[in-house]
PDB file of C-alpha atoms in Angstrom:
ATOM      1  CA  VAL A   1     193.739  47.521  78.599  1.00 51.00           C
ATOM      2  CA  LYS A   2     197.054  47.867  80.390  1.00 62.00           C
ATOM      3  CA  ALA A   3     197.222  49.979  83.554  1.00 60.00           C
ATOM      4  CA  SER A   4     200.322  52.158  83.698  1.00 66.00           C
ATOM      5  CA  ALA A   5     199.806  53.057  87.345  1.00 74.00           C
ATOM      6  CA  VAL A   6     197.543  52.504  90.334  1.00 77.00           C
ATOM      7  CA  ILE A   7     196.725  55.660  92.252  1.00 76.00           C
ATOM      8  CA  HIS A   8     194.842  55.394  95.523  1.00 80.00           C
ATOM      9  CA  HIS A   9     192.618  58.016  97.063  1.00 82.00           C
ATOM     10  CA  GLY A  10     193.833  60.010 100.019  1.00 78.00           C
ATOM     11  CA  VAL A  11     192.036  60.436 103.337  1.00 84.00           C
ATOM     12  CA  LEU A  12     190.911  63.790 104.733  1.00 81.00           C
ATOM     13  CA  ASN A  13     193.071  65.294 107.457  1.00 83.00           C
ATOM     14  CA  SER A  14     189.969  65.693 109.627  1.00 82.00           C
ATOM     15  CA  PHE A  15     190.013  61.917 110.154  1.00 84.00           C
ATOM     16  CA  LYS A  16     193.735  61.832 110.880  1.00 86.00           C
ATOM     17  CA  LYS A  17     193.502  64.683 113.379  1.00 86.00           C
ATOM     18  CA  CYS A  18     191.320  62.579 115.669  1.00 87.00           C
ATOM     19  CA  GLY A  19     193.436  59.472 115.141  1.00 90.00           C
ATOM     20  CA  LYS A  20     194.908  57.823 118.222  1.00 93.00           C
ATOM     21  CA  VAL A  21     195.893  54.400 119.513  1.00 95.00           C
ATOM     22  CA  ARG A  22     192.749  52.805 120.890  1.00 94.00           C
ATOM     23  CA  ASP A  23     192.410  50.616 123.988  1.00 92.00           C
ATOM     24  CA  ILE A  24     189.350  48.574 124.982  1.00 89.00           C
ATOM     25  CA  GLY A  25     190.710  47.235 128.252  1.00 81.00           C
ATOM     26  CA  SER A  26     188.106  49.024 130.369  1.00 76.00           C
ATOM     27  CA  ARG A  27     185.194  48.927 127.916  1.00 81.00           C
ATOM     28  CA  GLU A  28     182.024  47.382 129.298  1.00 84.00           C
ATOM     29  CA  ARG A  29     180.439  47.213 125.854  1.00 91.00           C
ATOM     30  CA  ILE A  30     182.282  47.058 122.526  1.00 95.00           C
ATOM     31  CA  LYS A  31     180.812  49.160 119.731  1.00 95.00           C
ATOM     32  CA  ILE A  32     181.244  47.553 116.313  1.00 96.00           C
ATOM     33  CA  LEU A  33     180.763  49.766 113.269  1.00 95.00           C
ATOM     34  CA  TRP A  34     179.696  48.868 109.725  1.00 94.00           C
ATOM     35  CA  VAL A  35     179.479  51.599 107.067  1.00 91.00           C
ATOM     36  CA  GLY A  36     177.900  51.399 103.638  1.00 88.00           C
ATOM     37  CA  ARG A  37     174.747  51.429 101.545  1.00 85.00           C
ATOM     38  CA  LEU A  38     172.256  48.629 101.991  1.00 89.00           C
ATOM     39  CA  HIS A  39     172.920  46.961  98.658  1.00 89.00           C
ATOM     40  CA  PRO A  40     173.529  43.284  97.777  1.00 90.00           C
ATOM     41  CA  TYR A  41     177.170  43.839  96.729  1.00 88.00           C
ATOM     42  CA  LYS A  42     177.924  45.393 100.127  1.00 92.00           C
ATOM     43  CA  LEU A  43     176.980  42.048 101.763  1.00 94.00           C
ATOM     44  CA  PRO A  44     175.459  43.567 104.931  1.00 94.00           C
ATOM     45  CA  ASP A  45     173.844  40.211 105.722  1.00 96.00           C
ATOM     46  CA  VAL A  46     177.305  38.735 106.431  1.00 97.00           C
ATOM     47  CA  PHE A  47     177.728  41.295 109.199  1.00 97.00           C
ATOM     48  CA  ILE A  48     174.241  40.623 110.607  1.00 96.00           C
ATOM     49  CA  LYS A  49     174.815  36.864 110.678  1.00 97.00           C
ATOM     50  CA  ALA A  50     178.201  37.267 112.404  1.00 97.00           C
ATOM     51  CA  ILE A  51     176.588  39.382 115.122  1.00 96.00           C
ATOM     52  CA  ALA A  52     173.855  36.760 115.472  1.00 96.00           C
ATOM     53  CA  LEU A  53     176.515  34.107 116.110  1.00 97.00           C
ATOM     54  CA  LEU A  54     178.169  36.256 118.758  1.00 96.00           C
ATOM     55  CA  ASN A  55     174.784  36.756 120.369  1.00 95.00           C
ATOM     56  CA  LYS A  56     174.370  32.964 120.610  1.00 95.00           C
ATOM     57  CA  LEU A  57     177.834  32.714 122.163  1.00 95.00           C
ATOM     58  CA  GLY A  58     176.753  34.969 125.027  1.00 94.00           C
ATOM     59  CA  TYR A  59     177.930  38.398 123.875  1.00 93.00           C
ATOM     60  CA  LYS A  60     174.490  39.995 124.079  1.00 90.00           C
ATOM     61  CA  ASN A  61     175.545  42.384 126.839  1.00 89.00           C
ATOM     62  CA  ARG A  62     179.114  42.816 125.599  1.00 92.00           C
ATOM     63  CA  ILE A  63     178.664  44.199 122.091  1.00 92.00           C
ATOM     64  CA  LEU A  64     176.627  46.883 120.354  1.00 91.00           C
ATOM     65  CA  SER A  65     176.631  47.048 116.560  1.00 92.00           C
ATOM     66  CA  ILE A  66     176.069  50.208 114.553  1.00 89.00           C
ATOM     67  CA  MET A  67     175.249  50.218 110.843  1.00 90.00           C
ATOM     68  CA  LYS A  68     175.771  53.633 109.248  1.00 84.00           C
ATOM     69  CA  ILE A  69     173.879  53.371 105.990  1.00 80.00           C
ATOM     70  CA  GLY A  70     174.326  55.490 102.891  1.00 73.00           C
ATOM     71  CA  LYS A  71     171.841  57.835 101.307  1.00 70.00           C
ATOM     72  CA  TYR A  72     170.834  55.602  98.400  1.00 70.00           C
ATOM     73  CA  ASN A  73     169.820  52.080  99.392  1.00 80.00           C
ATOM     74  CA  CYS A  74     168.274  49.101  97.665  1.00 87.00           C
ATOM     75  CA  SER A  75     164.719  48.786  99.003  1.00 90.00           C
ATOM     76  CA  GLN A  76     164.743  44.977  98.760  1.00 91.00           C
ATOM     77  CA  THR A  77     168.061  44.708 100.605  1.00 91.00           C
ATOM     78  CA  LYS A  78     166.808  47.113 103.256  1.00 88.00           C
ATOM     79  CA  LYS A  79     163.722  44.956 103.837  1.00 92.00           C
ATOM     80  CA  TYR A  80     165.885  41.825 103.930  1.00 93.00           C
ATOM     81  CA  ILE A  81     168.277  43.285 106.505  1.00 93.00           C
ATOM     82  CA  HIS A  82     165.438  44.407 108.752  1.00 93.00           C
ATOM     83  CA  SER A  83     163.875  40.951 108.470  1.00 95.00           C
ATOM     84  CA  LEU A  84     167.193  39.322 109.465  1.00 95.00           C
ATOM     85  CA  ILE A  85     167.518  41.583 112.489  1.00 94.00           C
ATOM     86  CA  LYS A  86     164.005  40.597 113.538  1.00 95.00           C
ATOM     87  CA  GLU A  87     164.560  36.897 112.790  1.00 95.00           C
ATOM     88  CA  TYR A  88     167.730  36.722 114.888  1.00 95.00           C
ATOM     89  CA  ASN A  89     166.218  38.896 117.625  1.00 94.00           C
ATOM     90  CA  LEU A  90     168.959  41.533 117.305  1.00 94.00           C
ATOM     91  CA  THR A  91     166.819  44.659 117.677  1.00 91.00           C
ATOM     92  CA  ASN A  92     168.688  45.676 120.838  1.00 89.00           C
ATOM     93  CA  LEU A  93     172.093  44.713 119.442  1.00 90.00           C
ATOM     94  CA  ILE A  94     172.072  46.474 116.070  1.00 91.00           C
ATOM     95  CA  LEU A  95     171.356  50.152 115.590  1.00 87.00           C
ATOM     96  CA  ILE A  96     170.845  51.425 112.051  1.00 86.00           C
ATOM     97  CA  ASP A  97     171.824  55.061 111.555  1.00 74.00           C
ATOM     98  CA  ARG A  98     170.379  57.022 108.675  1.00 68.00           C
ATOM     99  CA  PHE A  99     172.532  59.036 106.277  1.00 64.00           C
ATOM    100  CA  LEU A 100     174.790  61.431 108.203  1.00 67.00           C
ATOM    101  CA  PRO A 101     176.738  64.546 107.162  1.00 69.00           C
ATOM    102  CA  GLN A 102     180.514  64.080 106.898  1.00 67.00           C
ATOM    103  CA  LYS A 103     181.240  65.861 110.191  1.00 71.00           C
ATOM    104  CA  ASN A 104     178.935  63.454 112.049  1.00 78.00           C
ATOM    105  CA  VAL A 105     180.487  60.437 110.355  1.00 83.00           C
ATOM    106  CA  ILE A 106     183.817  61.332 111.942  1.00 88.00           C
ATOM    107  CA  ASP A 107     182.161  61.390 115.373  1.00 89.00           C
ATOM    108  CA  LEU A 108     180.762  57.932 114.670  1.00 90.00           C
ATOM    109  CA  TYR A 109     184.250  56.564 113.957  1.00 92.00           C
ATOM    110  CA  LYS A 110     185.474  58.157 117.187  1.00 91.00           C
ATOM    111  CA  TYR A 111     182.594  56.583 119.123  1.00 91.00           C
ATOM    112  CA  ALA A 112     183.172  53.084 117.742  1.00 94.00           C
ATOM    113  CA  ASP A 113     185.733  50.520 118.946  1.00 96.00           C
ATOM    114  CA  LEU A 114     186.020  48.249 115.912  1.00 97.00           C
ATOM    115  CA  TYR A 115     185.313  48.566 112.197  1.00 97.00           C
ATOM    116  CA  VAL A 116     184.011  45.682 110.080  1.00 97.00           C
ATOM    117  CA  HIS A 117     183.892  45.725 106.275  1.00 96.00           C
ATOM    118  CA  THR A 118     182.047  43.082 104.273  1.00 96.00           C
ATOM    119  CA  SER A 119     181.958  44.273 100.643  1.00 93.00           C
ATOM    120  CA  ILE A 120     184.171  42.405  98.160  1.00 90.00           C
ATOM    121  CA  TYR A 121     183.160  44.285  95.017  1.00 85.00           C
ATOM    122  CA  GLU A 122     184.783  47.663  95.555  1.00 82.00           C
ATOM    123  CA  ALA A 123     187.806  49.075  93.787  1.00 79.00           C
ATOM    124  CA  PHE A 124     189.054  50.958  96.843  1.00 82.00           C
ATOM    125  CA  GLY A 125     187.144  51.041 100.132  1.00 84.00           C
ATOM    126  CA  LEU A 126     187.333  54.609 101.427  1.00 87.00           C
ATOM    127  CA  SER A 127     185.521  53.837 104.671  1.00 91.00           C
ATOM    128  CA  VAL A 128     188.269  51.356 105.557  1.00 94.00           C
ATOM    129  CA  VAL A 129     190.944  54.059 105.266  1.00 94.00           C
ATOM    130  CA  GLU A 130     188.795  56.526 107.210  1.00 94.00           C
ATOM    131  CA  ALA A 131     188.367  54.011 110.028  1.00 95.00           C
ATOM    132  CA  MET A 132     192.095  53.265 110.068  1.00 95.00           C
ATOM    133  CA  ALA A 133     192.917  56.974 110.160  1.00 95.00           C
ATOM    134  CA  THR A 134     190.984  57.329 113.424  1.00 95.00           C
ATOM    135  CA  GLY A 135     192.859  54.383 114.940  1.00 96.00           C
ATOM    136  CA  LEU A 136     190.115  51.777 114.700  1.00 97.00           C
ATOM    137  CA  PRO A 137     191.276  48.186 114.209  1.00 97.00           C
ATOM    138  CA  VAL A 138     189.568  46.879 111.068  1.00 97.00           C
ATOM    139  CA  ILE A 139     188.391  43.505 109.807  1.00 98.00           C
ATOM    140  CA  VAL A 140     188.061  43.021 106.045  1.00 97.00           C
ATOM    141  CA  PRO A 141     187.356  40.161 103.617  1.00 96.00           C
ATOM    142  CA  LYS A 142     190.326  38.631 101.804  1.00 95.00           C
ATOM    143  CA  MET A 143     189.203  40.032  98.471  1.00 92.00           C
ATOM    144  CA  GLY A 144     188.492  43.301  96.730  1.00 88.00           C
ATOM    145  CA  GLY A 145     189.678  46.857  97.166  1.00 87.00           C
ATOM    146  CA  SER A 146     189.337  46.900 100.931  1.00 90.00           C
ATOM    147  CA  TYR A 147     191.793  44.009 101.243  1.00 91.00           C
ATOM    148  CA  GLU A 148     194.254  45.806  98.975  1.00 88.00           C
ATOM    149  CA  VAL A 149     193.835  49.018 100.950  1.00 89.00           C
ATOM    150  CA  ALA A 150     194.244  47.441 104.380  1.00 92.00           C
ATOM    151  CA  GLY A 151     197.097  45.175 103.353  1.00 83.00           C
ATOM    152  CA  ASN A 152     198.425  43.079 106.199  1.00 89.00           C
ATOM    153  CA  ARG A 153     197.433  45.777 108.681  1.00 93.00           C
ATOM    154  CA  ALA A 154     193.961  44.378 109.212  1.00 96.00           C
ATOM    155  CA  LEU A 155     192.463  41.107 110.340  1.00 97.00           C
ATOM    156  CA  ALA A 156     191.032  39.336 107.301  1.00 97.00           C
ATOM    157  CA  TYR A 157     188.474  36.591 106.789  1.00 97.00           C
ATOM    158  CA  LYS A 158     187.258  34.415 103.923  1.00 96.00           C
ATOM    159  CA  PRO A 159     184.683  36.391 101.865  1.00 95.00           C
ATOM    160  CA  ASN A 160     181.044  35.664 102.796  1.00 95.00           C
ATOM    161  CA  ASP A 161     182.149  33.544 105.756  1.00 97.00           C
ATOM    162  CA  HIS A 162     180.243  34.982 108.712  1.00 97.00           C
ATOM    163  CA  TYR A 163     181.554  32.195 110.945  1.00 98.00           C
ATOM    164  CA  GLU A 164     185.165  33.282 110.466  1.00 98.00           C
ATOM    165  CA  LEU A 165     184.166  36.931 110.777  1.00 98.00           C
ATOM    166  CA  ALA A 166     182.520  36.211 114.135  1.00 98.00           C
ATOM    167  CA  GLU A 167     185.649  34.364 115.280  1.00 98.00           C
ATOM    168  CA  LEU A 168     187.874  37.340 114.425  1.00 98.00           C
ATOM    169  CA  ILE A 169     185.564  39.778 116.214  1.00 97.00           C
ATOM    170  CA  GLU A 170     185.548  37.531 119.270  1.00 96.00           C
ATOM    171  CA  GLN A 171     189.326  37.197 119.119  1.00 97.00           C
ATOM    172  CA  ILE A 172     190.146  40.894 118.988  1.00 96.00           C
ATOM    173  CA  ILE A 173     187.624  42.113 121.569  1.00 95.00           C
ATOM    174  CA  ASN A 174     189.003  39.595 124.074  1.00 94.00           C
ATOM    175  CA  ASP A 175     192.688  40.313 123.497  1.00 95.00           C
ATOM    176  CA  THR A 176     193.711  43.809 124.569  1.00 94.00           C
ATOM    177  CA  GLU A 177     197.281  43.458 123.266  1.00 95.00           C
ATOM    178  CA  LEU A 178     196.057  42.300 119.867  1.00 97.00           C
ATOM    179  CA  TYR A 179     193.537  45.136 119.776  1.00 97.00           C
ATOM    180  CA  ILE A 180     196.172  47.790 120.508  1.00 97.00           C
ATOM    181  CA  LYS A 181     198.524  46.186 117.967  1.00 97.00           C
ATOM    182  CA  TYR A 182     195.975  46.501 115.173  1.00 97.00           C
ATOM    183  CA  SER A 183     195.023  49.995 116.252  1.00 97.00           C
ATOM    184  CA  ARG A 184     198.662  50.996 115.720  1.00 97.00           C
ATOM    185  CA  TYR A 185     198.692  49.116 112.423  1.00 97.00           C
ATOM    186  CA  SER A 186     195.669  51.103 111.283  1.00 96.00           C
ATOM    187  CA  LEU A 187     197.248  54.466 112.039  1.00 96.00           C
ATOM    188  CA  ASN A 188     200.479  53.518 110.272  1.00 95.00           C
ATOM    189  CA  ARG A 189     198.659  52.208 107.215  1.00 94.00           C
ATOM    190  CA  ALA A 190     196.375  55.259 106.955  1.00 93.00           C
ATOM    191  CA  ASN A 191     199.412  57.562 106.842  1.00 91.00           C
ATOM    192  CA  GLN A 192     200.247  56.088 103.439  1.00 89.00           C
ATOM    193  CA  PHE A 193     197.062  57.572 101.972  1.00 88.00           C
ATOM    194  CA  ASN A 194     197.739  61.247 101.455  1.00 85.00           C
ATOM    195  CA  TRP A 195     195.916  63.570  99.050  1.00 83.00           C
ATOM    196  CA  LYS A 196     199.091  65.525  98.283  1.00 84.00           C
ATOM    197  CA  LYS A 197     200.799  62.321  97.168  1.00 83.00           C
ATOM    198  CA  THR A 198     197.726  61.367  95.157  1.00 83.00           C
ATOM    199  CA  VAL A 199     197.651  64.708  93.341  1.00 87.00           C
ATOM    200  CA  ALA A 200     201.397  64.543  92.670  1.00 85.00           C
ATOM    201  CA  LYS A 201     201.015  61.098  91.074  1.00 84.00           C
ATOM    202  CA  TYR A 202     198.206  62.312  88.826  1.00 84.00           C
ATOM    203  CA  VAL A 203     200.224  65.331  87.756  1.00 89.00           C
ATOM    204  CA  ASP A 204     203.203  63.104  86.987  1.00 85.00           C
ATOM    205  CA  ILE A 205     201.088  60.827  84.773  1.00 83.00           C
ATOM    206  CA  TYR A 206     199.468  63.732  82.929  1.00 86.00           C
ATOM    207  CA  MET A 207     202.873  65.344  82.294  1.00 87.00           C
ATOM    208  CA  ARG A 208     204.223  62.064  80.912  1.00 83.00           C
ATOM    209  CA  LEU A 209     201.219  61.756  78.617  1.00 80.00           C
ATOM    210  CA  ILE A 210     201.600  65.336  77.406  1.00 88.00           C
ATOM    211  CA  ASN A 211     205.276  64.782  76.676  1.00 82.00           C
ATOM    212  CA  TYR A 212     204.796  61.331  75.179  1.00 75.00           C
TER     213      TYR A 212
END
């Protein structure tokens, strides 16, 4: 099958309206956000293990991780993630939020300071664009739809490598200039995802097919 065009999703204006350049210079505690369903292909364990490493490095009182989980989760993965949190003694470092309505999800992005994505099996990665639209610096694996979406406007790590992920988190939360730089990158990249442009591209393809 040959693809004649690649058309990306847009991002809702409600995310862009609250977008701004972020600054963590005065933050006492950095809030790191992960969004997705608890499913093996989302690789939530990579995020947990990276936070565990940071905890060992002395960041216990510096970071707070939030996992916003989807509505439909794999029961085995859910049990595994909870067991990892208990094993690494991260109960006070990782908060797991249940499924939230869209309007509350936006507030969660606004509350967070950094967005981390771990899935490598997605065709797009909408949560990455949503995070970027609010001005959050993002960290993604060097593979999959999220990497394509973020382009060179995000910090990227080797897939499944929680050591490198932890290093990148440590790097950006300790470098205010780097943090602001990637916050600006996020806003600029998110502006390229527009529903009007998406619709126009679909219409163009359909018209070409009709007139073929």
